């Protein structure tokens, strides 16, 4: 069967665009090196018709199809299983910009485009495409859509879902849904678009999207703020939302321990608030459509009010683009700083913003009780209630001993997020890493609804099986 | 069967909350008086458990369930059919505010709440709930969610879909999906929320929602602008988006003929630009989070630039709240002005903003060719590409003769919207009035996907049958 399919795929795409499992080895292990799969073939179709033909060929022989973008996901959602029965679909040749429409403020691009390239195309048209995340230099738009990626711009612009107006999708039957609409309003039936977004390739294969563009800000202002307690940071966020409105485009939390870690791991890097004793910091950004002076005035006005109302303990305002970049570097280096310091347990949780303080206090205390001495490196997108609640080994223990407790410790964190009205995966998705957890946090009613939708759109469970949802054969 | 069900419903809800078809007569005809239905009973459950019990009782006897909010929809989507087999579900007793969370900027309310009351609750909490439309004094949040209502705030804040974080839904089996999450980020599976929103009660019954709140603007500025041609209005819109950013909260188009109609029908009403000879006007609104002076300065700066760049021919800036209200009254009176002038053919279309000029030119010419002398009253939400493209009878003919051509004329308008990449229902939904049109404008692939979802979530076609989608029994 697999030889027949391999030959068919070569006929459809040309031999140069079909690889064996061995040739495709570097696609077959997830970014964090936790899972490795095997495939019948890895294929690189040139266009949507070829994607549809590949799907039909696979469906005819009941071969599962796994689609992969930049392989930057953290949940191994794009890594095939080890059965060797699947075909891996790579859209790297589908990276065309199909349309830029500045009057409509939309951009239509293929799913294989690297996110940074999409940002650049928008900028060249004097527009902003605001999706921004650490992996933007290598992740693809298709992956962003499949996982409904978040990042640092969600506070103002929303997740990938909110940035998308239309989709082109290949169905499990290898048909093409031409849904590339550039409309702000269209109430003509069920919202297929949002069903495909975030479904991690399990309901259909997204091949192109029509995205929203925004005016490029004329100026930005950045500051690192210090808070005496987390509750003060939350209160300041409310104040800043009221004062800045939609101009508040980032609100990234960092604990004092995160700043200390950055100093340790990047001794040549920026060293703000080196001697401060506040426990919490936030990097905030204001985007202004008037200009430098206006941005600065608005910034100083709102920060001034906050000082008066004791919503703020200290502030370091960037005086230049270089200083602003240096402050952002802190946030951007967090992931690497943790990696250098040794493996730790990462949790991508969200709770209502009003529950952040209670969640952190409760969970920190709980972990100290069960795992005395573990170290908390909590940071993330406070403006979205999304914390990267990461936990490192006690200094009197080892990484290895610590990581042995992963399941047990993570269950406490996830239970706590859930108990605070939150989510166990704010922006990273489910993939295969968290698929076993859904039964614990979703009701039977919700899981059943999800299974019915999966069954309706992919009745033979051929699209990225084993991801998002455990499907009984 | 119907007597058994009636008795069961009385037992479940109490006799006072179950009406006969005759008692419920005023719910059974749609707002525009085009359709009248009959039912086994009209029921008024007190809470979600009672809704679920009603659904189970109906499902057990295969009685269809039609849910209705304020009965303000224009597509008769909430009017039962004439078979007398259905049960009408009214959520007027479910109008509680369950939670106001200002730190999280969310509000949880039941589906029977009148939209204006939701706005008021938000304002009392010093927040804005920005959904705003003509029927806000009588439409309900449940109806807004069911139809993904749009209105005048979409340009800045999005449709009802974009304003909703979580839902509580009763399924076709009478189970409850507890999806009232107040999270900005939650990537844990398929997006059930957006599937229910806009499904017009055909996939499930929305009983409550968690909604996004925004800071109340500190000041607003309003102006009526005059343009030499429609293309100039579109170019000005681009300019205004860049200059105002997210502060641009309304951009409502009115043709000169619309202003003349308003003068004729409301001779005591505001009379701006009485002697102007520009063909197009726009009512724009800036919302500012700094204050009056700041709003005025920003407004005058951007309008000044527009004059210099000849993106604007004349401007009337409101100097007081009273003047601002008077300008808004023009837009708000449009519907009534048309009603007073006699019945006309309404079309709620959208196209990409870049296609608005071509759409209007092409469609106007086409109609004059096929129906010489018809009069165009085109207005709407230019900022969303959403036009109410309304067509009145030629002055040398009668309303009656004109309305006899409805199907033929509307087909030309809808075909043209479709050919310009647009939608035949931007914000009013499909209901029963447009259900027969979908086959003409949706691909077989899309209709099949919609049918599969309907089949998955309502396999016995008991939820609002005959609306949105024609389902083969």
mmCIF file of N, CA and C in Angstrom, chain A residues 25-112:
data_model
loop_
_atom_site.group_PDB
_atom_site.id
_atom_site.type_symbol
_atom_site.label_atom_id
_atom_site.label_comp_id
_atom_site.label_asym_id
_atom_site.label_seq_id
_atom_site.Cartn_x
_atom_site.Cartn_y
_atom_site.Cartn_z
ATOM 1 N N UNK A 25 13.735 13.343 7.608
ATOM 2 C CA UNK A 25 13.949 13.112 9.048
ATOM 3 C C UNK A 25 13.832 14.380 9.887
ATOM 4 N N UNK A 26 14.341 15.513 9.384
ATOM 5 C CA UNK A 26 14.355 16.697 10.254
ATOM 6 C C UNK A 26 12.979 17.314 10.457
ATOM 7 N N UNK A 27 11.975 16.838 9.709
ATOM 8 C CA UNK A 27 10.600 17.283 9.976
ATOM 9 C C UNK A 27 9.909 16.380 11.008
ATOM 10 N N UNK A 28 10.523 15.255 11.320
ATOM 11 C CA UNK A 28 9.769 14.195 11.994
ATOM 12 C C UNK A 28 9.929 14.187 13.510
ATOM 13 N N UNK A 29 10.740 15.098 14.019
ATOM 14 C CA UNK A 29 10.847 15.250 15.468
ATOM 15 C C UNK A 29 10.353 16.638 15.839
ATOM 16 N N UNK A 30 9.566 16.713 16.905
ATOM 17 C CA UNK A 30 9.015 18.014 17.290
ATOM 18 C C UNK A 30 10.114 18.910 17.841
ATOM 19 N N UNK A 31 9.809 20.196 17.922
ATOM 20 C CA UNK A 31 10.793 21.215 18.289
ATOM 21 C C UNK A 31 11.517 20.888 19.593
ATOM 22 N N UNK A 32 10.787 20.367 20.556
ATOM 23 C CA UNK A 32 11.407 20.127 21.856
ATOM 24 C C UNK A 32 12.013 18.734 21.969
ATOM 25 N N UNK A 33 11.975 18.001 20.856
ATOM 26 C CA UNK A 33 12.651 16.710 20.825
ATOM 27 C C UNK A 33 11.971 15.623 21.626
ATOM 28 N N UNK A 34 10.676 15.777 21.864
ATOM 29 C CA UNK A 34 9.974 14.799 22.687
ATOM 30 C C UNK A 34 9.369 13.653 21.879
ATOM 31 N N UNK A 35 8.992 13.933 20.628
ATOM 32 C CA UNK A 35 8.286 12.933 19.817
ATOM 33 C C UNK A 35 8.984 12.798 18.469
ATOM 34 N N UNK A 36 9.086 11.551 17.993
ATOM 35 C CA UNK A 36 9.595 11.337 16.641
ATOM 36 C C UNK A 36 8.636 10.418 15.901
ATOM 37 N N UNK A 37 8.318 10.772 14.668
ATOM 38 C CA UNK A 37 7.401 9.964 13.879
ATOM 39 C C UNK A 37 8.067 9.383 12.656
ATOM 40 N N UNK A 38 7.313 8.574 11.950
ATOM 41 C CA UNK A 38 7.754 8.047 10.659
ATOM 42 C C UNK A 38 6.593 8.180 9.692
ATOM 43 N N UNK A 39 6.922 8.313 8.406
ATOM 44 C CA UNK A 39 5.863 8.544 7.421
ATOM 45 C C UNK A 39 6.107 7.715 6.165
ATOM 46 N N UNK A 40 5.052 7.553 5.401
ATOM 47 C CA UNK A 40 5.191 6.945 4.077
ATOM 48 C C UNK A 40 5.963 7.898 3.172
ATOM 49 N N UNK A 41 5.618 9.183 3.288
ATOM 50 C CA UNK A 41 6.254 10.193 2.439
ATOM 51 C C UNK A 41 6.046 11.558 3.060
ATOM 52 N N UNK A 42 6.927 12.479 2.732
ATOM 53 C CA UNK A 42 6.717 13.898 3.032
ATOM 54 C C UNK A 42 6.566 14.584 1.684
ATOM 55 N N UNK A 43 5.492 15.346 1.531
ATOM 56 C CA UNK A 43 5.210 15.913 0.203
ATOM 57 C C UNK A 43 5.155 17.439 0.273
ATOM 58 N N UNK A 44 5.564 18.055 -0.837
ATOM 59 C CA UNK A 44 5.643 19.521 -0.927
ATOM 60 C C UNK A 44 4.821 19.993 -2.123
ATOM 61 N N UNK A 45 3.505 20.034 -1.994
ATOM 62 C CA UNK A 45 2.679 20.459 -3.136
ATOM 63 C C UNK A 45 2.920 21.927 -3.486
ATOM 64 N N UNK A 46 2.661 22.266 -4.748
ATOM 65 C CA UNK A 46 2.931 23.624 -5.231
ATOM 66 C C UNK A 46 1.730 24.538 -5.093
ATOM 67 N N UNK A 47 0.549 23.963 -5.004
ATOM 68 C CA UNK A 47 -0.647 24.808 -4.987
ATOM 69 C C UNK A 47 -1.818 24.042 -4.361
ATOM 70 N N UNK A 48 -2.927 24.721 -4.235
ATOM 71 C CA UNK A 48 -4.074 24.146 -3.536
ATOM 72 C C UNK A 48 -4.627 22.919 -4.266
ATOM 73 N N UNK A 49 -4.633 22.968 -5.585
ATOM 74 C CA UNK A 49 -5.113 21.799 -6.327
ATOM 75 C C UNK A 49 -4.249 20.579 -6.025
ATOM 76 N N UNK A 50 -2.950 20.798 -5.909
ATOM 77 C CA UNK A 50 -2.072 19.667 -5.579
ATOM 78 C C UNK A 50 -2.323 19.168 -4.152
ATOM 79 N N UNK A 51 -2.585 20.084 -3.238
ATOM 80 C CA UNK A 51 -2.927 19.652 -1.866
ATOM 81 C C UNK A 51 -4.171 18.767 -1.916
ATOM 82 N N UNK A 52 -5.176 19.230 -2.663
ATOM 83 C CA UNK A 52 -6.428 18.468 -2.756
ATOM 84 C C UNK A 52 -6.174 17.090 -3.374
ATOM 85 N N UNK A 53 -5.320 17.052 -4.385
ATOM 86 C CA UNK A 53 -5.016 15.766 -5.032
ATOM 87 C C UNK A 53 -4.300 14.826 -4.068
ATOM 88 N N UNK A 54 -3.384 15.382 -3.278
ATOM 89 C CA UNK A 54 -2.678 14.576 -2.271
ATOM 90 C C UNK A 54 -3.681 14.005 -1.266
ATOM 91 N N UNK A 55 -4.589 14.842 -0.811
ATOM 92 C CA UNK A 55 -5.570 14.376 0.179
ATOM 93 C C UNK A 55 -6.434 13.267 -0.416
ATOM 94 N N UNK A 56 -6.850 13.439 -1.656
ATOM 95 C CA UNK A 56 -7.684 12.387 -2.276
ATOM 96 C C UNK A 56 -6.901 11.087 -2.408
ATOM 97 N N UNK A 57 -5.648 11.205 -2.791
ATOM 98 C CA UNK A 57 -4.818 9.991 -2.941
ATOM 99 C C UNK A 57 -4.646 9.293 -1.589
ATOM 100 N N UNK A 58 -4.398 10.080 -0.566
ATOM 101 C CA UNK A 58 -4.242 9.501 0.783
ATOM 102 C C UNK A 58 -5.551 8.888 1.259
ATOM 103 N N UNK A 59 -6.662 9.632 1.055
ATOM 104 C CA UNK A 59 -7.958 9.150 1.521
ATOM 105 C C UNK A 59 -8.320 7.829 0.840
ATOM 106 N N UNK A 60 -7.974 7.716 -0.428
ATOM 107 C CA UNK A 60 -8.312 6.498 -1.172
ATOM 108 C C UNK A 60 -7.635 5.285 -0.556
ATOM 109 N N UNK A 61 -6.468 5.504 0.053
ATOM 110 C CA UNK A 61 -5.740 4.387 0.658
ATOM 111 C C UNK A 61 -5.745 4.465 2.188
ATOM 112 N N UNK A 62 -6.623 5.302 2.728
ATOM 113 C CA UNK A 62 -6.758 5.436 4.188
ATOM 114 C C UNK A 62 -5.453 5.795 4.884
ATOM 115 N N UNK A 63 -4.650 6.609 4.242
ATOM 116 C CA UNK A 63 -3.409 7.063 4.878
ATOM 117 C C UNK A 63 -3.659 8.399 5.570
ATOM 118 N N UNK A 64 -3.374 8.493 6.865
ATOM 119 C CA UNK A 64 -3.558 9.769 7.565
ATOM 120 C C UNK A 64 -2.638 10.858 7.007
ATOM 121 N N UNK A 65 -3.076 12.094 7.166
ATOM 122 C CA UNK A 65 -2.328 13.243 6.654
ATOM 123 C C UNK A 65 -2.026 14.194 7.812
ATOM 124 N N UNK A 66 -0.750 14.495 7.983
ATOM 125 C CA UNK A 66 -0.329 15.439 9.015
ATOM 126 C C UNK A 66 0.262 16.647 8.301
ATOM 127 N N UNK A 67 -0.267 17.832 8.594
ATOM 128 C CA UNK A 67 0.272 19.036 7.959
ATOM 129 C C UNK A 67 1.194 19.734 8.946
ATOM 130 N N UNK A 68 2.296 20.235 8.440
ATOM 131 C CA UNK A 68 3.286 20.890 9.306
ATOM 132 C C UNK A 68 3.706 22.220 8.696
ATOM 133 N N UNK A 69 3.855 23.245 9.561
ATOM 134 C CA UNK A 69 4.339 24.548 9.111
ATOM 135 C C UNK A 69 5.818 24.677 9.413
ATOM 136 N N UNK A 70 6.170 25.574 10.336
ATOM 137 C CA UNK A 70 7.575 25.801 10.647
ATOM 138 C C UNK A 70 8.127 24.863 11.717
ATOM 139 N N UNK A 71 7.302 23.925 12.152
ATOM 140 C CA UNK A 71 7.689 22.977 13.215
ATOM 141 C C UNK A 71 8.191 23.711 14.461
ATOM 142 N N UNK A 72 7.488 24.765 14.830
ATOM 143 C CA UNK A 72 7.865 25.529 16.018
ATOM 144 C C UNK A 72 6.876 25.341 17.161
ATOM 145 N N UNK A 73 5.843 24.535 16.942
ATOM 146 C CA UNK A 73 4.820 24.345 17.972
ATOM 147 C C UNK A 73 5.387 23.648 19.194
ATOM 148 N N UNK A 74 4.798 23.923 20.342
ATOM 149 C CA UNK A 74 5.294 23.351 21.595
ATOM 150 C C UNK A 74 4.509 22.128 22.038
ATOM 151 N N UNK A 75 3.436 21.788 21.320
ATOM 152 C CA UNK A 75 2.586 20.667 21.731
ATOM 153 C C UNK A 75 2.725 19.452 20.805
ATOM 154 N N UNK A 76 3.727 19.501 19.914
ATOM 155 C CA UNK A 76 3.961 18.391 18.975
ATOM 156 C C UNK A 76 2.723 18.087 18.141
ATOM 157 N N UNK A 77 1.968 19.119 17.834
ATOM 158 C CA UNK A 77 0.743 18.941 17.049
ATOM 159 C C UNK A 77 1.002 18.667 15.582
ATOM 160 N N UNK A 78 2.223 18.901 15.123
ATOM 161 C CA UNK A 78 2.522 18.712 13.701
ATOM 162 C C UNK A 78 3.498 17.567 13.479
ATOM 163 N N UNK A 79 3.675 16.739 14.496
ATOM 164 C CA UNK A 79 4.588 15.603 14.389
ATOM 165 C C UNK A 79 3.775 14.326 14.185
ATOM 166 N N UNK A 80 4.027 13.597 13.109
ATOM 167 C CA UNK A 80 3.266 12.371 12.858
ATOM 168 C C UNK A 80 3.591 11.303 13.892
ATOM 169 N N UNK A 81 2.748 10.306 13.968
ATOM 170 C CA UNK A 81 3.024 9.235 14.917
ATOM 171 C C UNK A 81 4.061 8.270 14.340
ATOM 172 N N UNK A 82 4.422 7.283 15.129
ATOM 173 C CA UNK A 82 5.534 6.402 14.757
ATOM 174 C C UNK A 82 5.097 5.217 13.902
ATOM 175 N N UNK A 83 3.802 5.173 13.565
ATOM 176 C CA UNK A 83 3.293 4.003 12.834
ATOM 177 C C UNK A 83 3.869 3.892 11.419
ATOM 178 N N UNK A 84 4.314 5.037 10.867
ATOM 179 C CA UNK A 84 4.784 5.009 9.483
ATOM 180 C C UNK A 84 3.662 4.907 8.465
ATOM 181 N N UNK A 85 2.427 5.124 8.893
ATOM 182 C CA UNK A 85 1.280 5.017 7.982
ATOM 183 C C UNK A 85 0.884 6.356 7.367
ATOM 184 N N UNK A 86 1.421 7.468 7.914
ATOM 185 C CA UNK A 86 0.934 8.790 7.527
ATOM 186 C C UNK A 86 1.728 9.387 6.371
ATOM 187 N N UNK A 87 1.148 10.427 5.816
ATOM 188 C CA UNK A 87 1.859 11.282 4.862
ATOM 189 C C UNK A 87 1.998 12.654 5.512
ATOM 190 N N UNK A 88 3.204 13.215 5.458
ATOM 191 C CA UNK A 88 3.436 14.551 6.017
ATOM 192 C C UNK A 88 3.325 15.563 4.887
ATOM 193 N N UNK A 89 2.502 16.585 5.127
ATOM 194 C CA UNK A 89 2.217 17.586 4.104
ATOM 195 C C UNK A 89 2.921 18.877 4.505
ATOM 196 N N UNK A 90 3.817 19.341 3.630
ATOM 197 C CA UNK A 90 4.568 20.568 3.913
ATOM 198 C C UNK A 90 4.183 21.616 2.884
ATOM 199 N N UNK A 91 3.840 22.795 3.351
ATOM 200 C CA UNK A 91 3.329 23.821 2.432
ATOM 201 C C UNK A 91 4.395 24.874 2.128
ATOM 202 N N UNK A 92 5.675 24.498 2.265
ATOM 203 C CA UNK A 92 6.737 25.498 2.087
ATOM 204 C C UNK A 92 6.779 26.080 0.676
ATOM 205 N N UNK A 93 6.277 25.347 -0.317
ATOM 206 C CA UNK A 93 6.238 25.922 -1.668
ATOM 207 C C UNK A 93 5.026 26.825 -1.854
ATOM 208 N N UNK A 94 4.090 26.761 -0.952
ATOM 209 C CA UNK A 94 2.897 27.617 -1.049
ATOM 210 C C UNK A 94 3.088 28.852 -0.168
ATOM 211 N N UNK A 95 3.915 29.746 -0.661
ATOM 212 C CA UNK A 95 4.242 30.935 0.133
ATOM 213 C C UNK A 95 4.031 32.216 -0.662
ATOM 214 N N UNK A 96 3.068 32.186 -1.548
ATOM 215 C CA UNK A 96 2.791 33.371 -2.369
ATOM 216 C C UNK A 96 1.888 34.364 -1.632
ATOM 217 N N UNK A 97 2.104 35.627 -1.960
ATOM 218 C CA UNK A 97 1.162 36.673 -1.564
ATOM 219 C C UNK A 97 0.170 36.787 -2.708
ATOM 220 N N UNK A 98 -1.062 36.486 -2.448
ATOM 221 C CA UNK A 98 -2.025 36.496 -3.559
ATOM 222 C C UNK A 98 -2.622 37.864 -3.812
ATOM 223 N N UNK A 99 -2.730 38.652 -2.767
ATOM 224 C CA UNK A 99 -3.394 39.945 -2.952
ATOM 225 C C UNK A 99 -3.097 40.865 -1.762
ATOM 226 N N UNK A 100 -2.813 42.131 -2.075
ATOM 227 C CA UNK A 100 -2.727 43.170 -1.039
ATOM 228 C C UNK A 100 -3.762 44.219 -1.411
ATOM 229 N N UNK A 101 -4.697 44.485 -0.532
ATOM 230 C CA UNK A 101 -5.792 45.413 -0.824
ATOM 231 C C UNK A 101 -5.787 46.490 0.261
ATOM 232 N N UNK A 102 -5.107 47.601 -0.017
ATOM 233 C CA UNK A 102 -4.952 48.606 1.046
ATOM 234 C C UNK A 102 -6.264 49.346 1.329
ATOM 235 N N UNK A 103 -7.104 49.536 0.303
ATOM 236 C CA UNK A 103 -8.385 50.203 0.594
ATOM 237 C C UNK A 103 -9.249 49.359 1.521
ATOM 238 N N UNK A 104 -9.138 48.040 1.385
ATOM 239 C CA UNK A 104 -9.926 47.143 2.232
ATOM 240 C C UNK A 104 -9.154 46.742 3.485
ATOM 241 N N UNK A 105 -7.896 47.155 3.563
ATOM 242 C CA UNK A 105 -7.019 46.759 4.674
ATOM 243 C C UNK A 105 -6.994 45.244 4.844
ATOM 244 N N UNK A 106 -6.734 44.555 3.741
ATOM 245 C CA UNK A 106 -6.614 43.092 3.794
ATOM 246 C C UNK A 106 -5.442 42.611 2.957
ATOM 247 N N UNK A 107 -5.016 41.420 3.281
ATOM 248 C CA UNK A 107 -3.866 40.767 2.662
ATOM 249 C C UNK A 107 -4.270 39.308 2.501
ATOM 250 N N UNK A 108 -4.068 38.757 1.296
ATOM 251 C CA UNK A 108 -4.358 37.332 1.105
ATOM 252 C C UNK A 108 -3.055 36.606 0.804
ATOM 253 N N UNK A 109 -2.727 35.660 1.674
ATOM 254 C CA UNK A 109 -1.447 34.954 1.556
ATOM 255 C C UNK A 109 -1.660 33.457 1.725
ATOM 256 N N UNK A 110 -0.710 32.715 1.193
ATOM 257 C CA UNK A 110 -0.793 31.259 1.314
ATOM 258 C C UNK A 110 -0.238 30.806 2.663
ATOM 259 N N UNK A 111 -0.680 29.613 3.047
ATOM 260 C CA UNK A 111 -0.406 29.136 4.407
ATOM 261 C C UNK A 111 1.067 28.874 4.672
ATOM 262 N N UNK A 112 1.863 28.646 3.603
ATOM 263 C CA UNK A 112 3.272 28.354 3.813
ATOM 264 C C UNK A 112 4.137 29.582 4.057
#
